[in-house]
Amino acid sequence: MPDLPDTLFYRTPLSWAAERGNEHIVKLLLAQNGVDPNTPCDQGRTPLLWAVNSRQESIVKLLLGDTKVDPNTPDDLHNRTPLFWAVENGHLGIIKLLLHKKKVNPNIPEYYTPLHWAAEHDDEDVNLPDTARTGFQAWPTDVVKLLIERKDVDHNSFDGEGQTPLVDVVISNHKNVVEQLLEAGEADANWGDKNGQTSLHWSAGLGNEGIVRLFLRLQNIDPNPSDISGKAPLSCAAANGLEGVVKIFLETKDVNLCFADDNGRTPLEWARLRRHKNVVNLLQECKGVILRPRDGISLTLPLDTVRGLGPDMRMRVPKDSDQAKTGNYNILTLATITVTNDNPLKQTIYPHRGIRTAAFADYVYERDSECTFTGRPLTYKFKPRISFNAVHIYPLKYEEHWRAKGCNAWITSPPADLSVGMMNSVQNGMCLTPAAHILFDTFQVSINPVDNYAIVCFTPDAENMRF
């Protein structure tokens, strides 16, 4: 039987003939009706895979000419297709034969494609002895060129780490391959891996100056992307003390020098934290020193103005009740600031008592089972006023201001007795412990509605707030 495999390796006659390059036998076997050209051996390798790995170009051509041959069957050991093995072996003729066939899928295996391998390995990575160069006709850069010329190649497929071929080649610091991928125009330079790090993050953090310049010249590049910790590429470079990369960012338009991460650290603060003196000087002398108070707004003052301040003051403006000194400030923030003529509403401790607020308090206690800030459970259910306060979010003392601003329109659950006013709707209330109430009324703790109603504390937390 012409298709009977042996008992040792479970390989068919076609498999052996394909590996050894015997064209005559391969043609005879393919002409037989009972021969399955896709029968794998015990390692899951088909005759085509054996021919590819043995660099038998003429046999590969014969097999691809048979319509019954599946050119995408991977092996069992490495899960690699014939195209993948041809790319890794660098055999230019076989790669061209496979890519010429429309049936060949260039994007498998899905999580590490041939383009990933070729992009990740530079010409210098290939260090074969002279005796092994037979059949090795293509360097990785040549292979990348062949792959990206095929229109159905996915330039943005990602591996198990969420990294695209472009990210891989940046990590490997292969500038020539980066140029190839960018010139093709399909690679997404703003793609972030599973940690949110883009190609610019990686190149900046690794100090690949030439690649950083390539990315910052792109029209569609985001120079200030943030990873899962909120860190921007400039902060990566500053944290690693990469003076050359920092200089490139300082020369680039639209780079946010004051971009703060989720811990509130700017590039300058990262450089100071890691004691990179030259980077600190660069960032200070470029546009001033970044002063960041605890409420999240960054102030930038000219270097000459700040030199007289102590070292600690250069990095942080303390939160206190004193007004800022008269002068010119650049206020830098990720949020939008609207300047109005409204007078600030100064808060004071305000006891919420009286006939009008009695029903309001009852509704708040009925709705809430704990302190909004601390999570302390509501005790003394029948007399909750002993240990808890029903607090107006918008101060009751500013009722006229509430009405003038048309805030009544926001209330969708009005109080049962409309005569007490819309401000006494349970929507404008929350349950707090007396200590938390004092902190709220004196602006030492607040709620940020933009950040999923996160609790923000501007003072040392002695109440165990649940942030």
PDB file of C-alpha atoms in Angstrom, residues 11 14-26 47 50-51 54-60 62:
ATOM      1  CA  ARG A  11       5.790   8.282   8.452  1.00  0.00           C
ATOM      2  CA  LEU A  14       5.517  10.396   0.667  1.00  0.00           C
ATOM      3  CA  SER A  15       6.843  11.908   3.890  1.00  0.00           C
ATOM      4  CA  TRP A  16      10.249  10.234   3.478  1.00  0.00           C
ATOM      5  CA  ALA A  17      10.481  11.087  -0.233  1.00  0.00           C
ATOM      6  CA  ALA A  18       9.574  14.735   0.449  1.00  0.00           C
ATOM      7  CA  GLU A  19      12.238  15.100   3.121  1.00  0.00           C
ATOM      8  CA  ARG A  20      14.957  13.552   0.927  1.00  0.00           C
ATOM      9  CA  GLY A  21      14.032  15.493  -2.205  1.00  0.00           C
ATOM     10  CA  ASN A  22      13.165  12.526  -4.426  1.00  0.00           C
ATOM     11  CA  GLU A  23      11.030  14.270  -7.053  1.00  0.00           C
ATOM     12  CA  HIS A  24      10.357  11.134  -9.109  1.00  0.00           C
ATOM     13  CA  ILE A  25       8.882   9.196  -6.175  1.00  0.00           C
ATOM     14  CA  VAL A  26       6.910  12.229  -4.961  1.00  0.00           C
ATOM     15  CA  PRO A  47       5.041  15.809   3.947  1.00  0.00           C
ATOM     16  CA  TRP A  50       9.164  17.872   6.035  1.00  0.00           C
ATOM     17  CA  ALA A  51       9.994  19.319   2.629  1.00  0.00           C
ATOM     18  CA  SER A  54      14.641  20.105   4.635  1.00  0.00           C
ATOM     19  CA  ARG A  55      14.752  23.123   2.277  1.00  0.00           C
ATOM     20  CA  GLN A  56      13.563  20.975  -0.651  1.00  0.00           C
ATOM     21  CA  GLU A  57      12.257  23.818  -2.829  1.00  0.00           C
ATOM     22  CA  SER A  58      11.385  21.655  -5.842  1.00  0.00           C
ATOM     23  CA  ILE A  59       9.390  19.246  -3.642  1.00  0.00           C
ATOM     24  CA  VAL A  60       7.531  22.148  -2.003  1.00  0.00           C
ATOM     25  CA  LEU A  62       5.275  19.888  -6.412  1.00  0.00           C
TER      26      LEU A  62
END
